[in-house]
PDB file of C-alpha atoms in Angstrom:
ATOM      1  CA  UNK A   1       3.601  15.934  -8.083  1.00  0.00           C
ATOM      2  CA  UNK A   2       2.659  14.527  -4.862  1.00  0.00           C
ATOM      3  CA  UNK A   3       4.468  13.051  -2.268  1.00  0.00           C
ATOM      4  CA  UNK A   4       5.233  11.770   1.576  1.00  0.00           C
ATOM      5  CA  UNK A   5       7.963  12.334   3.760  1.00  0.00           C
ATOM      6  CA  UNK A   6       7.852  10.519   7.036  1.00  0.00           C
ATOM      7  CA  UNK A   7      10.442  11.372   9.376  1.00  0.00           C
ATOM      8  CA  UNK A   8      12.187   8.368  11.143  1.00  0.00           C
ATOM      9  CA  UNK A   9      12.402   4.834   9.919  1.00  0.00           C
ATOM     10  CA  UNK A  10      12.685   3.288  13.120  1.00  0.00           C
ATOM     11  CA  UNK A  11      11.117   4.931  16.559  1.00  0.00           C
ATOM     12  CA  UNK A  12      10.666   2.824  19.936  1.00  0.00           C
ATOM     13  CA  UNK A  13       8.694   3.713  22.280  1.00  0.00           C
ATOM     14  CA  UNK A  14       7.771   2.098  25.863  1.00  0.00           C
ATOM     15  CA  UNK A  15       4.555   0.155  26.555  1.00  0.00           C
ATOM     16  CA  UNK A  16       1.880   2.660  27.656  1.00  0.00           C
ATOM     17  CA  UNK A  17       3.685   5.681  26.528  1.00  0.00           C
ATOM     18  CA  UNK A  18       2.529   7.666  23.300  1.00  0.00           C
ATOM     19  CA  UNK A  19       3.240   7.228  19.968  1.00  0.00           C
ATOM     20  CA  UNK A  20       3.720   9.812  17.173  1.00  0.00           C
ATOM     21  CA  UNK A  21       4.756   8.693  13.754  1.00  0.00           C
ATOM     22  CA  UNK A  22       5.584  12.168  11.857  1.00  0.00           C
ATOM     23  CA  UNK A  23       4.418  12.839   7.944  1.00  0.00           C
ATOM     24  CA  UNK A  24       4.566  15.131   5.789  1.00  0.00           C
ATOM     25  CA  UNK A  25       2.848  15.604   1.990  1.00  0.00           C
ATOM     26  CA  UNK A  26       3.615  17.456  -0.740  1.00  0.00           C
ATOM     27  CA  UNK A  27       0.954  18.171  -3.037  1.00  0.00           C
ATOM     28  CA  UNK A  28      -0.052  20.682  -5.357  1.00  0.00           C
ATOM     29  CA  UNK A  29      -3.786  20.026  -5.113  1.00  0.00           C
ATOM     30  CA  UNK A  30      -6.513  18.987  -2.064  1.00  0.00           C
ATOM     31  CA  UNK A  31      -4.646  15.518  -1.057  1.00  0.00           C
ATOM     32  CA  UNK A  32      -6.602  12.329   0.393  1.00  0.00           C
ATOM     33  CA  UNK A  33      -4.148  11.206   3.091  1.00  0.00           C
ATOM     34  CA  UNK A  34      -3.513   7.820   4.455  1.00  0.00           C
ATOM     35  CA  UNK A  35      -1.698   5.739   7.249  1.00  0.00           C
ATOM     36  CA  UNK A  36      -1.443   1.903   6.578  1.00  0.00           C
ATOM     37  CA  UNK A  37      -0.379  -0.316   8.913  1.00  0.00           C
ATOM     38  CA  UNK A  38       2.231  -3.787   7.470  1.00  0.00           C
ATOM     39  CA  UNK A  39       2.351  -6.795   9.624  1.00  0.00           C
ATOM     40  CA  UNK A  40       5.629  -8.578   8.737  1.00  0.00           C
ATOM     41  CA  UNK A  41       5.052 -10.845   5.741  1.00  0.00           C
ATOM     42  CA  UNK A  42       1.043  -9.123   5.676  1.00  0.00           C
ATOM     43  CA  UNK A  43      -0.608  -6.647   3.119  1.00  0.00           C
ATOM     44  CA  UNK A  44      -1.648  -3.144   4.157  1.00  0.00           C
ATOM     45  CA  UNK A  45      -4.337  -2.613   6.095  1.00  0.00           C
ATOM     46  CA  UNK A  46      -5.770   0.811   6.610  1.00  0.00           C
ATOM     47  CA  UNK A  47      -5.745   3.180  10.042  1.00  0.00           C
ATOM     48  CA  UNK A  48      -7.151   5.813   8.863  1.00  0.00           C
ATOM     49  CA  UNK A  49      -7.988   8.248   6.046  1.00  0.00           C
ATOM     50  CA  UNK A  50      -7.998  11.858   5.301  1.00  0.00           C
ATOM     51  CA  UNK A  51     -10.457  13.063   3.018  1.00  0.00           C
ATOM     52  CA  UNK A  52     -11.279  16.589   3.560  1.00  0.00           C
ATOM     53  CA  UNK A  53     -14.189  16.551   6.253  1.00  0.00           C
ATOM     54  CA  UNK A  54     -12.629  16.570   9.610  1.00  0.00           C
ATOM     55  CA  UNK A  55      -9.035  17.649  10.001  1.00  0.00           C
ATOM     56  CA  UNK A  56      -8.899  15.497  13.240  1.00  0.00           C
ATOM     57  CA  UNK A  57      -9.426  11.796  12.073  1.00  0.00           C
ATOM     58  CA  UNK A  58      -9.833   8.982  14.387  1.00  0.00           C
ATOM     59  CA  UNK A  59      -8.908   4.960  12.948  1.00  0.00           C
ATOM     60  CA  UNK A  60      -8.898   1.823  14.162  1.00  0.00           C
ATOM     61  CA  UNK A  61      -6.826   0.130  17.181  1.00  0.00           C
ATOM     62  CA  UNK A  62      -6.792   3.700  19.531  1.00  0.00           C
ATOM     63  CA  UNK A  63      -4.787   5.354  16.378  1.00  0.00           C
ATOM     64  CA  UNK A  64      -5.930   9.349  15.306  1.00  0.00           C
ATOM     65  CA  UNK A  65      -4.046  11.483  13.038  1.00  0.00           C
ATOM     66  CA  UNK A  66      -4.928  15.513  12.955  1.00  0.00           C
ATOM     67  CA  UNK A  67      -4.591  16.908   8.687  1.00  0.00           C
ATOM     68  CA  UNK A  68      -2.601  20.467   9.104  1.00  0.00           C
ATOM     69  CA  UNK A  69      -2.412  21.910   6.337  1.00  0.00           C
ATOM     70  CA  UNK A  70      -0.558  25.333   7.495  1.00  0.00           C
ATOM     71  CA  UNK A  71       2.303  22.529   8.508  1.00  0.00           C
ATOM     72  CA  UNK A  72       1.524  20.323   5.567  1.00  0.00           C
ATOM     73  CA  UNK A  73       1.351  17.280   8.400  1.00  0.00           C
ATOM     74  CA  UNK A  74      -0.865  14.612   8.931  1.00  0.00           C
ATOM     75  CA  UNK A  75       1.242  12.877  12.121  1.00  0.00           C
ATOM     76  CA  UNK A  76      -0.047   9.457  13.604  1.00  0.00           C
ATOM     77  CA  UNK A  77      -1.004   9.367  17.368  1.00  0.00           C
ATOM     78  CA  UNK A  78      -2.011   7.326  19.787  1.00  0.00           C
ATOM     79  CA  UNK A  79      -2.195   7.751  23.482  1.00  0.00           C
ATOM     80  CA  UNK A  80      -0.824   4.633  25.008  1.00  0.00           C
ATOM     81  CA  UNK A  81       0.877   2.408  23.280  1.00  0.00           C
ATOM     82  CA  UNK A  82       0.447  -1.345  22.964  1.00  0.00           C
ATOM     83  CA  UNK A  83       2.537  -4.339  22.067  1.00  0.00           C
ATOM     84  CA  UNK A  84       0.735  -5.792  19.508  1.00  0.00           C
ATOM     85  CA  UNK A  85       1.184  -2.040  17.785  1.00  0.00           C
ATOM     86  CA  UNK A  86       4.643  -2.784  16.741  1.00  0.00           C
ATOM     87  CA  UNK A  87       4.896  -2.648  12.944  1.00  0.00           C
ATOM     88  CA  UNK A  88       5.633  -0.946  10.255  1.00  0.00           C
ATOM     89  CA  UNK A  89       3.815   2.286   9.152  1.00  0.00           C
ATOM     90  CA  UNK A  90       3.236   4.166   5.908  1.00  0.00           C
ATOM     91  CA  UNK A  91       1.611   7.253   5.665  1.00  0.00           C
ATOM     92  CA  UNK A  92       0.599   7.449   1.912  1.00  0.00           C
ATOM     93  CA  UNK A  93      -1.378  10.337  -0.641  1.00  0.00           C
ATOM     94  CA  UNK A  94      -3.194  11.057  -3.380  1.00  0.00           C
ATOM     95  CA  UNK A  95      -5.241  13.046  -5.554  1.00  0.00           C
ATOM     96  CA  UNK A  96      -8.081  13.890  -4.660  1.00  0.00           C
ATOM     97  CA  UNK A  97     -11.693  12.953  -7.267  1.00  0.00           C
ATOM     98  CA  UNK A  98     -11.365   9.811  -9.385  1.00  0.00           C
ATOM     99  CA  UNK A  99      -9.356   7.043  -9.386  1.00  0.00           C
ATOM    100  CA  UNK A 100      -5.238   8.059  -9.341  1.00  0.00           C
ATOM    101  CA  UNK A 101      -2.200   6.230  -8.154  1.00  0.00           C
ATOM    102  CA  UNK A 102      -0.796   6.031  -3.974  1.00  0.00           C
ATOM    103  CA  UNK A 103       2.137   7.457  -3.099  1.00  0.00           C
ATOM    104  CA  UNK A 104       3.583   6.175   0.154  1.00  0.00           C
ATOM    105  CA  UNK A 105       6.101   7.554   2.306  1.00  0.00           C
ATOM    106  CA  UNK A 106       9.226   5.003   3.011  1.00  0.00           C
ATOM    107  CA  UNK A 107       7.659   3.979   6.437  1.00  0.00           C
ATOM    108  CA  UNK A 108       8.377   3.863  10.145  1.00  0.00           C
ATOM    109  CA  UNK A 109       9.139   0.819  12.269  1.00  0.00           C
ATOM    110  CA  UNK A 110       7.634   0.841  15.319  1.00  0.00           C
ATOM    111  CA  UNK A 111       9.127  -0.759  18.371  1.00  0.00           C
ATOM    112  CA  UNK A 112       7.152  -1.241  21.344  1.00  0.00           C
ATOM    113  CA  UNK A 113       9.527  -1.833  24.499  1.00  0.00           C
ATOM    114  CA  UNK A 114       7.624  -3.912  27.590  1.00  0.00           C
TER     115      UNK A 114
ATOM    116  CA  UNK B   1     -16.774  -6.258   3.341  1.00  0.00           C
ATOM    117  CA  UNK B   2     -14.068  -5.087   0.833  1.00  0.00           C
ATOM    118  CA  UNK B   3     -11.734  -8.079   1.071  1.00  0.00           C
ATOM    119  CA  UNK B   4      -8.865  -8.719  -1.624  1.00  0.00           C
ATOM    120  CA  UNK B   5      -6.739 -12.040  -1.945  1.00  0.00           C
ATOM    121  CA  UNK B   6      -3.903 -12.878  -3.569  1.00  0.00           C
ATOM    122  CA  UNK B   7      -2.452 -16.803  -4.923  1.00  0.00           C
ATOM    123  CA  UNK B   8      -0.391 -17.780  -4.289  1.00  0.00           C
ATOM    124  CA  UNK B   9       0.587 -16.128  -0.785  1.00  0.00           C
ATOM    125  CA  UNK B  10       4.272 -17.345  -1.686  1.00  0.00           C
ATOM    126  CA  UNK B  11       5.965 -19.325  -4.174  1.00  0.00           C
ATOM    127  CA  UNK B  12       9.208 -20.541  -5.498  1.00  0.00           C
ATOM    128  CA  UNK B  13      10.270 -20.708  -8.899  1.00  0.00           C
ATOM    129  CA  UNK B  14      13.491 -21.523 -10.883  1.00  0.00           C
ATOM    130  CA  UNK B  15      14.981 -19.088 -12.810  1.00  0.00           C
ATOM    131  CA  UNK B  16      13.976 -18.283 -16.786  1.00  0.00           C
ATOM    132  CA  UNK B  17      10.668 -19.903 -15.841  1.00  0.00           C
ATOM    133  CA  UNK B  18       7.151 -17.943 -15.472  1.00  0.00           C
ATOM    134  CA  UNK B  19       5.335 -17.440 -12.182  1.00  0.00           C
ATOM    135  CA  UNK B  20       1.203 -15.935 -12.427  1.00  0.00           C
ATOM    136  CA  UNK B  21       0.428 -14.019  -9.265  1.00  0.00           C
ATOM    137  CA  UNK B  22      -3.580 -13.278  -8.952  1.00  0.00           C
ATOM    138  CA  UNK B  23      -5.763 -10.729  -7.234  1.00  0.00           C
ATOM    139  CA  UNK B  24      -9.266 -11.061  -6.603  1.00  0.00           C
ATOM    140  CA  UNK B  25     -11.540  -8.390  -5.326  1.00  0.00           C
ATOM    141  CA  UNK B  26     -13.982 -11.130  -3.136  1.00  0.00           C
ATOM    142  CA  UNK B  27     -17.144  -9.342  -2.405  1.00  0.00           C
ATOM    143  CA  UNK B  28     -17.109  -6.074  -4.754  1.00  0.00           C
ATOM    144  CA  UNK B  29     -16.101  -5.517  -8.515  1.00  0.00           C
ATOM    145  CA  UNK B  30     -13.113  -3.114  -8.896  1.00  0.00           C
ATOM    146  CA  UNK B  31     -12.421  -1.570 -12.455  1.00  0.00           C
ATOM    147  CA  UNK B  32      -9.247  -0.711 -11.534  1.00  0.00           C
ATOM    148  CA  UNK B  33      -6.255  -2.900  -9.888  1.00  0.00           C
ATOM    149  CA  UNK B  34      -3.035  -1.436  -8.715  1.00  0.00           C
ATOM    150  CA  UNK B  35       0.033  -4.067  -8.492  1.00  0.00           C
ATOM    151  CA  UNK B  36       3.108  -2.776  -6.068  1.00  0.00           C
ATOM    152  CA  UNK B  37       6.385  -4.207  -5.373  1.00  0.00           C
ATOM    153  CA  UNK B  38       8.216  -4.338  -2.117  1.00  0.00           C
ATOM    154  CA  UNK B  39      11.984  -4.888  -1.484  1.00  0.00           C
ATOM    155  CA  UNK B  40      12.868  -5.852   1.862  1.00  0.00           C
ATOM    156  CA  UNK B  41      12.870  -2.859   4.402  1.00  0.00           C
ATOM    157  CA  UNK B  42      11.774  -0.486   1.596  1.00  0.00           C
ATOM    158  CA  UNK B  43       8.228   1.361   1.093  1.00  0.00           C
ATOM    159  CA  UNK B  44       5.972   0.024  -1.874  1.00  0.00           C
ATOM    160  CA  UNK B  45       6.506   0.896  -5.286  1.00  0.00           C
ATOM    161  CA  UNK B  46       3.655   1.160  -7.681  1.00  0.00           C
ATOM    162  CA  UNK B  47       4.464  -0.995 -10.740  1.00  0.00           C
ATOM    163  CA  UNK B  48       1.567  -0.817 -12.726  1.00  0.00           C
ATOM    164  CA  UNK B  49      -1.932   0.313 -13.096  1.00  0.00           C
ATOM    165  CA  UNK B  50      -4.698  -2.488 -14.299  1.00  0.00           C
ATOM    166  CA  UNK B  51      -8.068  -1.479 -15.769  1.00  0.00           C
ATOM    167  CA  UNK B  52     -10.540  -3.814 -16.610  1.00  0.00           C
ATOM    168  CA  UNK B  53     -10.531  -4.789 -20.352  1.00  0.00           C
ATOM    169  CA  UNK B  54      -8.161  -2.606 -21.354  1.00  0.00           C
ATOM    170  CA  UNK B  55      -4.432  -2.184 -21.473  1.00  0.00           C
ATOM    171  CA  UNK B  56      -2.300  -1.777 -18.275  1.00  0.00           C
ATOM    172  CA  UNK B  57      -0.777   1.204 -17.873  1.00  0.00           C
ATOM    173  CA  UNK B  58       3.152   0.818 -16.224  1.00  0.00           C
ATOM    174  CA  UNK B  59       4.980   3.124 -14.056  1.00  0.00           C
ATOM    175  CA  UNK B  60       8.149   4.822 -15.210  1.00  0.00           C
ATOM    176  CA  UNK B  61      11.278   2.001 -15.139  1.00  0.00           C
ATOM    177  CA  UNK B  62       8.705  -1.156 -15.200  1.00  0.00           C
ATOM    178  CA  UNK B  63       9.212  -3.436 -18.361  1.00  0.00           C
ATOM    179  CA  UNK B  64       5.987  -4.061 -19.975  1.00  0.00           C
ATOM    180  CA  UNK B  65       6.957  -7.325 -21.474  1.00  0.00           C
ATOM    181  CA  UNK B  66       8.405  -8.725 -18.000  1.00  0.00           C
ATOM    182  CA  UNK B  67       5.495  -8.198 -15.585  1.00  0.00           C
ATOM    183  CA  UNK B  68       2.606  -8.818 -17.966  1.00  0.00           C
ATOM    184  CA  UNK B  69      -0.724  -7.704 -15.735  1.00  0.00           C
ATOM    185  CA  UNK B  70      -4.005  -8.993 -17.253  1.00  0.00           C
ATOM    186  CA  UNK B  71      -7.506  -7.541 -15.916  1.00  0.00           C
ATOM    187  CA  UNK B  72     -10.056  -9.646 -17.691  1.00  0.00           C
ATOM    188  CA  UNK B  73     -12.658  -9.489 -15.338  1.00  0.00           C
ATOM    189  CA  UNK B  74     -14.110  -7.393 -12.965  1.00  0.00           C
ATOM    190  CA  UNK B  75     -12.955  -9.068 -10.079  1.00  0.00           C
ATOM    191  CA  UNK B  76      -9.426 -10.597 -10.546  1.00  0.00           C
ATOM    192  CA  UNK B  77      -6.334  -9.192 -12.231  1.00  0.00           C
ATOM    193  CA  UNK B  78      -3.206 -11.294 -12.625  1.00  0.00           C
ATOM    194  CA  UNK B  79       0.850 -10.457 -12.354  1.00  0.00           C
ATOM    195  CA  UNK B  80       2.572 -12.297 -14.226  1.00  0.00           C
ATOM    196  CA  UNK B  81       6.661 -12.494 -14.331  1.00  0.00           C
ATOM    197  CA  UNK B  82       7.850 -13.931 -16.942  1.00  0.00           C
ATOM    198  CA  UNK B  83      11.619 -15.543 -17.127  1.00  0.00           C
ATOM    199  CA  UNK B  84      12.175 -14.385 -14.050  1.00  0.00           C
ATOM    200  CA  UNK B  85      15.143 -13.477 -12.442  1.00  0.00           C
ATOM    201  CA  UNK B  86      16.748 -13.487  -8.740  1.00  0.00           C
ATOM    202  CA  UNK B  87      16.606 -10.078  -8.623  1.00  0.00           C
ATOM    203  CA  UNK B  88      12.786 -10.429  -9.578  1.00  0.00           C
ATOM    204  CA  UNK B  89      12.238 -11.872  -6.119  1.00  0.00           C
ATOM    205  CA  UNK B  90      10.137  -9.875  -3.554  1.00  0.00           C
ATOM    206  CA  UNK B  91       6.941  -9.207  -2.158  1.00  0.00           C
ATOM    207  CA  UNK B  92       4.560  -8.196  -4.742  1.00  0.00           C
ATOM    208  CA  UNK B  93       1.064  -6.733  -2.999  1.00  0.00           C
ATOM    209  CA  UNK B  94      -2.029  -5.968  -5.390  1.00  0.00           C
ATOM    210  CA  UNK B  95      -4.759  -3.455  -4.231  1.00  0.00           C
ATOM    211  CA  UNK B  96      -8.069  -2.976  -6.001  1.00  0.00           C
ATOM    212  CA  UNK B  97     -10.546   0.245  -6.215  1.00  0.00           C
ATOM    213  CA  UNK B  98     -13.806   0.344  -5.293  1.00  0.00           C
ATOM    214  CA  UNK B  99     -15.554   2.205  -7.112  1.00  0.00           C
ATOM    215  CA  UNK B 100     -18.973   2.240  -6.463  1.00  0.00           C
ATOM    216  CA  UNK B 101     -21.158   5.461  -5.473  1.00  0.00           C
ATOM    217  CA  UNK B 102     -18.264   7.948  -4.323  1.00  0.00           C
ATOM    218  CA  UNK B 103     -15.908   5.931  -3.080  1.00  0.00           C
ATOM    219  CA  UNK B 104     -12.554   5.796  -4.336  1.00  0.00           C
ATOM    220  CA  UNK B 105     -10.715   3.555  -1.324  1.00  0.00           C
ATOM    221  CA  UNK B 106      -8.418   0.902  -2.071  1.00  0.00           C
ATOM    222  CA  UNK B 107      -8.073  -1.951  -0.521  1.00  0.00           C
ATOM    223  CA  UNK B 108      -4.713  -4.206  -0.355  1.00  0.00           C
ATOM    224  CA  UNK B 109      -4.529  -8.031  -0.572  1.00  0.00           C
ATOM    225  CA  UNK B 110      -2.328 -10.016   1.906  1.00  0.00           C
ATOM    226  CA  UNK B 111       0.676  -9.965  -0.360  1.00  0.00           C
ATOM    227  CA  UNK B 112       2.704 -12.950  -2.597  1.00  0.00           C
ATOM    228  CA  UNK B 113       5.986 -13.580  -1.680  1.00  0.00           C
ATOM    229  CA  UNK B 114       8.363 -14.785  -4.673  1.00  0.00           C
ATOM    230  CA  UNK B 115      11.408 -16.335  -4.535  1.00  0.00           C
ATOM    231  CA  UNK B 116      13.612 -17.017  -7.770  1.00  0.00           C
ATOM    232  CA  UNK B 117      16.565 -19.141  -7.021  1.00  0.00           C
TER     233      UNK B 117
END
């Protein structure tokens, strides 16, 4: 079975200070990791991806997540934050090869303070 | 590239009537459509699994013969909720599957919003 645990369902954080969004999977096989970013009342749209090349991935909007597997992590970074980052996060898995279902994690708000 | 919609983006419905949600993979063909449910607050729950021209396959707890899910095409699947409920309303969010050369990503459309009073 696979799953996500993110730690936190609500962190704030000032403007220009760093942001770390903790997660951690549970898999019994290679994952493909995921962080999604939700706009209120907005579909998913994807940060960044973990797919077994490069343990430190970079995404869109400043965001980078680092794949440990000795921790089973895949925490979400970035250096300075921004107001227009607050939202809500998921970090989400899967199976690696073929098509199979995403499991997400029950999300983090984030709160940027000005 | 890769963009997914959804219709309608919300709607309102009285209850015991039916209400078709549809997903549309715009600019690449997806065999396979995922539909997801979100309460308010809460993460997104996978409710079913669509495959084009065959039979949906439903997640644990998900009646069949409520949230009929048709994939007729390669490009659009529909949701649909029949005699639905208040406790039916929420934010339904399809994704589909590209699945051309390696690829396996997923994209998300914008989400339908539906209300049953």
């Amino acid at each position: 079975a696979q799953s996500v645990t993110q730690l936190g369902s609500h962190v704030s954080v000032s403007e220009g200070a760093l942001v770390l969004l903790r997660c951690n999977y549970s898999s019994s096989v290679p994952p493909y990791l995921f962080w999604y970013v939700q706009y209120p009342n907005q579909g998913l749209q994807l940060l960044l991806k973990y797919t077994s090349a490069a343990t430190l991935v970079k995404g869109i909007n400043g965001f980078e997540a680092e794949f440990k597997k000795s921790e089973t992590s895949f925490h979400l970074t970035k250096p300075s934050a921004h107001m227009s980052d607050a939202a809500e996060y998921f970090c989400a898995v899967r199976y690696s090869g073929g098509y199979q279902k995403v499991t997400f994690g029950t999300g983090t708000k984030l709160q940027v303070i000005p | 590239g890769a963009v997914v919609s959804q219709h309608p983006s919300w709607v309102i419905c009285k209850s015991g009537t039916s209400v078709k949600i549809e997903c549309r993979s715009l600019d690449f063909q997806a065999t396979t459509m995922f539909w997801y449910r979100q309460f308010p607050k809460q993460s997104l729950m996978l409710m079913a699994t669509s495959n084009e021209g065959s039979k949906a396959t439903y997640e644990q707890g998900v009646e069949k013969d409520k949230f009929l899910i048709n994939h007729a095409s390669l490009t659009l699947s529909t949701l649909t909720v029949t005699s639905a409920h208040p406790e039916d309303s929420s934010f339904y969010i399809c994704s589909a599957q590209q699945t051309s050369g390696s690829s396996y990503e997923q994209y998300f459309g914008p989400g339908t919003r539906l209300t049953v009073t």
